[in-house]
mmCIF file of N, CA and C in Angstrom:
data_model
loop_
_atom_site.group_PDB
_atom_site.id
_atom_site.type_symbol
_atom_site.label_atom_id
_atom_site.label_comp_id
_atom_site.label_asym_id
_atom_site.label_seq_id
_atom_site.Cartn_x
_atom_site.Cartn_y
_atom_site.Cartn_z
ATOM 1 N N MET A 16 -13.763 10.718 6.715
ATOM 2 C CA MET A 16 -13.852 10.056 5.445
ATOM 3 C C MET A 16 -13.801 8.544 5.695
ATOM 4 N N SER A 17 -14.715 7.825 5.104
ATOM 5 C CA SER A 17 -14.752 6.384 5.324
ATOM 6 C C SER A 17 -13.628 5.684 4.568
ATOM 7 N N THR A 18 -13.382 4.457 4.958
ATOM 8 C CA THR A 18 -12.328 3.675 4.317
ATOM 9 C C THR A 18 -12.643 3.446 2.845
ATOM 10 N N LEU A 19 -13.906 3.152 2.534
ATOM 11 C CA LEU A 19 -14.307 2.920 1.144
ATOM 12 C C LEU A 19 -14.084 4.169 0.309
ATOM 13 N N THR A 20 -14.438 5.331 0.839
ATOM 14 C CA THR A 20 -14.257 6.588 0.108
ATOM 15 C C THR A 20 -12.783 6.867 -0.146
ATOM 16 N N ARG A 21 -11.942 6.607 0.845
ATOM 17 C CA ARG A 21 -10.501 6.802 0.659
ATOM 18 C C ARG A 21 -9.941 5.880 -0.412
ATOM 19 N N HIS A 22 -10.374 4.624 -0.407
ATOM 20 C CA HIS A 22 -9.894 3.679 -1.415
ATOM 21 C C HIS A 22 -10.361 4.073 -2.805
ATOM 22 N N LEU A 23 -11.593 4.533 -2.905
ATOM 23 C CA LEU A 23 -12.112 4.906 -4.219
ATOM 24 C C LEU A 23 -11.437 6.157 -4.757
ATOM 25 N N SER A 24 -11.158 7.132 -3.900
ATOM 26 C CA SER A 24 -10.480 8.333 -4.380
ATOM 27 C C SER A 24 -9.048 7.997 -4.792
ATOM 28 N N GLY A 25 -8.384 7.108 -4.073
ATOM 29 C CA GLY A 25 -7.051 6.657 -4.465
ATOM 30 C C GLY A 25 -7.097 5.880 -5.765
ATOM 31 N N SER A 26 -8.149 5.094 -5.955
ATOM 32 C CA SER A 26 -8.303 4.316 -7.182
ATOM 33 C C SER A 26 -8.528 5.229 -8.374
ATOM 34 N N ARG A 27 -9.284 6.299 -8.174
ATOM 35 C CA ARG A 27 -9.525 7.258 -9.253
ATOM 36 C C ARG A 27 -8.223 7.900 -9.693
ATOM 37 N N GLU A 28 -7.353 8.206 -8.725
ATOM 38 C CA GLU A 28 -6.041 8.766 -9.066
ATOM 39 C C GLU A 28 -5.189 7.759 -9.815
ATOM 40 N N MET A 29 -5.300 6.473 -9.468
ATOM 41 C CA MET A 29 -4.542 5.428 -10.158
ATOM 42 C C MET A 29 -4.985 5.333 -11.618
ATOM 43 N N VAL A 30 -6.280 5.382 -11.864
ATOM 44 C CA VAL A 30 -6.778 5.333 -13.238
ATOM 45 C C VAL A 30 -6.300 6.561 -14.000
ATOM 46 N N ARG A 31 -6.330 7.731 -13.359
ATOM 47 C CA ARG A 31 -5.867 8.959 -13.994
ATOM 48 C C ARG A 31 -4.380 8.875 -14.341
ATOM 49 N N ALA A 32 -3.597 8.218 -13.492
ATOM 50 C CA ALA A 32 -2.156 8.101 -13.732
ATOM 51 C C ALA A 32 -1.860 7.283 -14.984
ATOM 52 N N TYR A 33 -2.729 6.335 -15.323
ATOM 53 C CA TYR A 33 -2.506 5.495 -16.492
ATOM 54 C C TYR A 33 -3.179 6.053 -17.743
ATOM 55 N N CYS A 34 -3.716 7.263 -17.679
ATOM 56 C CA CYS A 34 -4.388 7.845 -18.832
ATOM 57 C C CYS A 34 -3.428 8.590 -19.750
ATOM 58 N N ARG A 35 -2.164 8.698 -19.379
ATOM 59 C CA ARG A 35 -1.186 9.359 -20.239
ATOM 60 C C ARG A 35 -0.891 8.472 -21.426
ATOM 61 N N ARG A 36 -0.962 9.045 -22.619
ATOM 62 C CA ARG A 36 -0.718 8.284 -23.836
ATOM 63 C C ARG A 36 0.224 9.056 -24.735
ATOM 64 N N VAL A 37 1.022 8.307 -25.489
ATOM 65 C CA VAL A 37 1.995 8.896 -26.399
ATOM 66 C C VAL A 37 1.771 8.282 -27.776
ATOM 67 N N GLU A 38 1.847 9.108 -28.792
ATOM 68 C CA GLU A 38 1.716 8.624 -30.168
ATOM 69 C C GLU A 38 3.079 8.170 -30.667
ATOM 70 N N VAL A 39 3.213 6.870 -30.941
ATOM 71 C CA VAL A 39 4.456 6.294 -31.464
ATOM 72 C C VAL A 39 4.234 6.022 -32.953
ATOM 73 N N PRO A 40 5.131 6.511 -33.834
ATOM 74 C CA PRO A 40 4.893 6.430 -35.279
ATOM 75 C C PRO A 40 4.489 5.053 -35.804
ATOM 76 N N LEU A 41 5.189 3.998 -35.495
ATOM 77 C CA LEU A 41 4.861 2.695 -36.064
ATOM 78 C C LEU A 41 3.841 1.907 -35.240
ATOM 79 N N LEU A 42 3.724 2.214 -33.964
ATOM 80 C CA LEU A 42 2.847 1.453 -33.080
ATOM 81 C C LEU A 42 1.488 2.103 -32.847
ATOM 82 N N GLY A 43 1.379 3.397 -33.066
ATOM 83 C CA GLY A 43 0.134 4.109 -32.777
ATOM 84 C C GLY A 43 0.157 4.696 -31.377
ATOM 85 N N GLU A 44 -1.003 4.771 -30.740
ATOM 86 C CA GLU A 44 -1.106 5.360 -29.407
ATOM 87 C C GLU A 44 -0.759 4.320 -28.344
ATOM 88 N N VAL A 45 0.174 4.678 -27.448
ATOM 89 C CA VAL A 45 0.662 3.756 -26.421
ATOM 90 C C VAL A 45 0.490 4.403 -25.053
ATOM 91 N N ALA A 46 -0.028 3.631 -24.081
ATOM 92 C CA ALA A 46 -0.172 4.132 -22.714
ATOM 93 C C ALA A 46 1.201 4.164 -22.039
ATOM 94 N N VAL A 47 1.454 5.235 -21.304
ATOM 95 C CA VAL A 47 2.732 5.397 -20.607
ATOM 96 C C VAL A 47 2.493 5.227 -19.106
ATOM 97 N N PRO A 48 3.237 4.328 -18.472
ATOM 98 C CA PRO A 48 3.062 4.152 -17.028
ATOM 99 C C PRO A 48 3.597 5.351 -16.250
ATOM 100 N N PRO A 49 3.220 5.471 -14.981
ATOM 101 C CA PRO A 49 3.718 6.567 -14.148
ATOM 102 C C PRO A 49 5.242 6.497 -13.993
ATOM 103 N N PRO A 50 5.870 7.618 -13.604
ATOM 104 C CA PRO A 50 7.338 7.661 -13.488
ATOM 105 C C PRO A 50 7.934 6.619 -12.552
ATOM 106 N N ASP A 51 7.256 6.288 -11.458
ATOM 107 C CA ASP A 51 7.819 5.293 -10.547
ATOM 108 C C ASP A 51 7.876 3.912 -11.192
ATOM 109 N N LYS A 52 6.902 3.581 -12.011
ATOM 110 C CA LYS A 52 6.922 2.304 -12.723
ATOM 111 C C LYS A 52 8.012 2.305 -13.795
ATOM 112 N N LEU A 53 8.185 3.431 -14.483
ATOM 113 C CA LEU A 53 9.251 3.526 -15.486
ATOM 114 C C LEU A 53 10.623 3.325 -14.843
ATOM 115 N N ALA A 54 10.804 3.897 -13.661
ATOM 116 C CA ALA A 54 12.073 3.720 -12.950
ATOM 117 C C ALA A 54 12.282 2.254 -12.576
ATOM 118 N N TYR A 55 11.224 1.587 -12.173
ATOM 119 C CA TYR A 55 11.317 0.159 -11.831
ATOM 120 C C TYR A 55 11.736 -0.655 -13.055
ATOM 121 N N TYR A 56 11.073 -0.411 -14.192
ATOM 122 C CA TYR A 56 11.397 -1.143 -15.415
ATOM 123 C C TYR A 56 12.827 -0.836 -15.870
ATOM 124 N N ALA A 57 13.264 0.403 -15.713
ATOM 125 C CA ALA A 57 14.639 0.762 -16.073
ATOM 126 C C ALA A 57 15.630 0.034 -15.169
ATOM 127 N N GLY A 58 15.303 -0.083 -13.892
ATOM 128 C CA GLY A 58 16.168 -0.806 -12.955
ATOM 129 C C GLY A 58 16.305 -2.274 -13.329
ATOM 130 N N ILE A 59 15.198 -2.888 -13.719
ATOM 131 C CA ILE A 59 15.238 -4.285 -14.168
ATOM 132 C C ILE A 59 16.112 -4.392 -15.423
ATOM 133 N N GLY A 60 15.976 -3.409 -16.333
ATOM 134 C CA GLY A 60 16.783 -3.409 -17.549
ATOM 135 C C GLY A 60 18.267 -3.260 -17.262
ATOM 136 N N VAL A 61 18.602 -2.408 -16.307
ATOM 137 C CA VAL A 61 20.013 -2.219 -15.935
ATOM 138 C C VAL A 61 20.570 -3.497 -15.318
ATOM 139 N N LEU A 62 19.789 -4.141 -14.449
ATOM 140 C CA LEU A 62 20.245 -5.396 -13.845
ATOM 141 C C LEU A 62 20.492 -6.463 -14.912
ATOM 142 N N ALA A 63 19.615 -6.515 -15.924
ATOM 143 C CA ALA A 63 19.806 -7.492 -16.998
ATOM 144 C C ALA A 63 21.010 -7.119 -17.857
ATOM 145 N N ALA A 64 21.202 -5.816 -18.125
ATOM 146 C CA ALA A 64 22.329 -5.379 -18.948
ATOM 147 C C ALA A 64 23.660 -5.654 -18.256
ATOM 148 N N LEU A 65 23.694 -5.525 -16.933
ATOM 149 C CA LEU A 65 24.919 -5.795 -16.171
ATOM 150 C C LEU A 65 25.072 -7.280 -15.843
ATOM 151 N N GLN A 66 24.136 -8.077 -16.310
ATOM 152 C CA GLN A 66 24.126 -9.524 -16.113
ATOM 153 C C GLN A 66 24.056 -9.920 -14.638
ATOM 154 N N VAL A 67 23.412 -9.085 -13.844
ATOM 155 C CA VAL A 67 23.146 -9.446 -12.448
ATOM 156 C C VAL A 67 22.023 -10.488 -12.434
ATOM 157 N N ILE A 68 21.039 -10.303 -13.327
ATOM 158 C CA ILE A 68 19.993 -11.305 -13.545
ATOM 159 C C ILE A 68 19.992 -11.641 -15.029
ATOM 160 N N GLU A 69 19.518 -12.805 -15.364
ATOM 161 C CA GLU A 69 19.459 -13.227 -16.765
ATOM 162 C C GLU A 69 18.329 -12.490 -17.474
ATOM 163 N N TRP A 70 18.498 -12.230 -18.781
ATOM 164 C CA TRP A 70 17.488 -11.464 -19.504
ATOM 165 C C TRP A 70 16.137 -12.159 -19.576
ATOM 166 N N PRO A 71 16.040 -13.517 -19.645
ATOM 167 C CA PRO A 71 14.694 -14.117 -19.624
ATOM 168 C C PRO A 71 13.967 -13.853 -18.308
ATOM 169 N N LEU A 72 14.711 -13.860 -17.210
ATOM 170 C CA LEU A 72 14.109 -13.571 -15.913
ATOM 171 C C LEU A 72 13.619 -12.123 -15.866
ATOM 172 N N ALA A 73 14.406 -11.209 -16.418
ATOM 173 C CA ALA A 73 13.995 -9.805 -16.466
ATOM 174 C C ALA A 73 12.714 -9.641 -17.283
ATOM 175 N N LEU A 74 12.607 -10.364 -18.397
ATOM 176 C CA LEU A 74 11.390 -10.292 -19.215
ATOM 177 C C LEU A 74 10.178 -10.841 -18.469
ATOM 178 N N VAL A 75 10.359 -11.933 -17.757
ATOM 179 C CA VAL A 75 9.247 -12.535 -17.005
ATOM 180 C C VAL A 75 8.797 -11.604 -15.884
ATOM 181 N N ILE A 76 9.742 -11.033 -15.162
ATOM 182 C CA ILE A 76 9.399 -10.107 -14.078
ATOM 183 C C ILE A 76 8.649 -8.900 -14.625
ATOM 184 N N THR A 77 9.171 -8.315 -15.697
ATOM 185 C CA THR A 77 8.539 -7.133 -16.290
ATOM 186 C C THR A 77 7.153 -7.461 -16.824
ATOM 187 N N ALA A 78 7.015 -8.577 -17.528
ATOM 188 C CA ALA A 78 5.706 -8.963 -18.059
ATOM 189 C C ALA A 78 4.700 -9.190 -16.939
ATOM 190 N N GLY A 79 5.129 -9.813 -15.858
ATOM 191 C CA GLY A 79 4.232 -10.032 -14.726
ATOM 192 C C GLY A 79 3.743 -8.736 -14.112
ATOM 193 N N HIS A 80 4.644 -7.778 -13.965
ATOM 194 C CA HIS A 80 4.240 -6.488 -13.397
ATOM 195 C C HIS A 80 3.316 -5.719 -14.336
ATOM 196 N N VAL A 81 3.595 -5.758 -15.623
ATOM 197 C CA VAL A 81 2.737 -5.066 -16.594
ATOM 198 C C VAL A 81 1.337 -5.672 -16.567
ATOM 199 N N LEU A 82 1.243 -6.992 -16.578
ATOM 200 C CA LEU A 82 -0.073 -7.645 -16.551
ATOM 201 C C LEU A 82 -0.821 -7.362 -15.249
ATOM 202 N N ALA A 83 -0.114 -7.381 -14.133
ATOM 203 C CA ALA A 83 -0.755 -7.093 -12.848
ATOM 204 C C ALA A 83 -1.261 -5.660 -12.802
ATOM 205 N N ASP A 84 -0.478 -4.712 -13.322
ATOM 206 C CA ASP A 84 -0.908 -3.312 -13.335
ATOM 207 C C ASP A 84 -2.114 -3.114 -14.234
ATOM 208 N N GLN A 85 -2.130 -3.770 -15.384
ATOM 209 C CA GLN A 85 -3.273 -3.643 -16.289
ATOM 210 C C GLN A 85 -4.524 -4.226 -15.668
ATOM 211 N N HIS A 86 -4.385 -5.362 -14.988
ATOM 212 C CA HIS A 86 -5.532 -5.987 -14.340
ATOM 213 C C HIS A 86 -6.077 -5.085 -13.245
ATOM 214 N N PHE A 87 -5.183 -4.535 -12.420
ATOM 215 C CA PHE A 87 -5.607 -3.675 -11.322
ATOM 216 C C PHE A 87 -6.272 -2.412 -11.849
ATOM 217 N N SER A 88 -5.714 -1.832 -12.914
ATOM 218 C CA SER A 88 -6.273 -0.618 -13.496
ATOM 219 C C SER A 88 -7.674 -0.881 -14.039
ATOM 220 N N GLY A 89 -7.855 -2.010 -14.730
ATOM 221 C CA GLY A 89 -9.172 -2.354 -15.266
ATOM 222 C C GLY A 89 -10.173 -2.635 -14.165
ATOM 223 N N LEU A 90 -9.722 -3.271 -13.106
ATOM 224 C CA LEU A 90 -10.590 -3.564 -11.977
ATOM 225 C C LEU A 90 -11.071 -2.272 -11.325
ATOM 226 N N VAL A 91 -10.176 -1.324 -11.146
ATOM 227 C CA VAL A 91 -10.531 -0.046 -10.538
ATOM 228 C C VAL A 91 -11.507 0.710 -11.421
ATOM 229 N N LYS A 92 -11.271 0.695 -12.717
ATOM 230 C CA LYS A 92 -12.170 1.376 -13.642
ATOM 231 C C LYS A 92 -13.580 0.780 -13.578
ATOM 232 N N GLY A 93 -13.664 -0.561 -13.484
ATOM 233 C CA GLY A 93 -14.952 -1.225 -13.379
ATOM 234 C C GLY A 93 -15.685 -0.862 -12.111
ATOM 235 N N VAL A 94 -14.981 -0.777 -11.000
ATOM 236 C CA VAL A 94 -15.597 -0.386 -9.729
ATOM 237 C C VAL A 94 -16.100 1.057 -9.823
ATOM 238 N N GLY A 95 -15.324 1.932 -10.426
ATOM 239 C CA GLY A 95 -15.743 3.325 -10.586
ATOM 240 C C GLY A 95 -16.989 3.458 -11.434
ATOM 241 N N GLU A 96 -17.053 2.713 -12.532
ATOM 242 C CA GLU A 96 -18.242 2.754 -13.392
ATOM 243 C C GLU A 96 -19.456 2.199 -12.665
ATOM 244 N N ALA A 97 -19.281 1.137 -11.885
ATOM 245 C CA ALA A 97 -20.394 0.565 -11.138
ATOM 246 C C ALA A 97 -20.917 1.559 -10.108
ATOM 247 N N LEU A 98 -20.019 2.298 -9.468
ATOM 248 C CA LEU A 98 -20.473 3.266 -8.475
ATOM 249 C C LEU A 98 -21.162 4.465 -9.128
ATOM 250 N N GLU A 99 -20.728 4.830 -10.337
ATOM 251 C CA GLU A 99 -21.382 5.937 -11.036
ATOM 252 C C GLU A 99 -22.823 5.586 -11.393
ATOM 253 N N THR A 100 -23.087 4.347 -11.764
ATOM 254 C CA THR A 100 -24.440 3.942 -12.157
ATOM 255 C C THR A 100 -25.340 3.738 -10.938
ATOM 256 N N ALA A 101 -24.753 3.520 -9.769
ATOM 257 C CA ALA A 101 -25.547 3.266 -8.557
ATOM 258 C C ALA A 101 -26.169 4.532 -8.024
#
């Protein structure tokens, strides 16, 4: 299996992992991150609750990770669509 094929199959699994959605009454349909990401966000929340880190820092760290994950997910989806049309 070539390196490109391995990366693309891993990318397809990453897109599939972010396809889980939950219906929240006031917010509508919300995407749910994979369990490992939820554990990471919970850990950041616990650190902020115990005042190991300040809550603004926890918000900045969490927002940065959420934005990076969304960017990576969209990038992978775009590569997959481009390969399907080729």
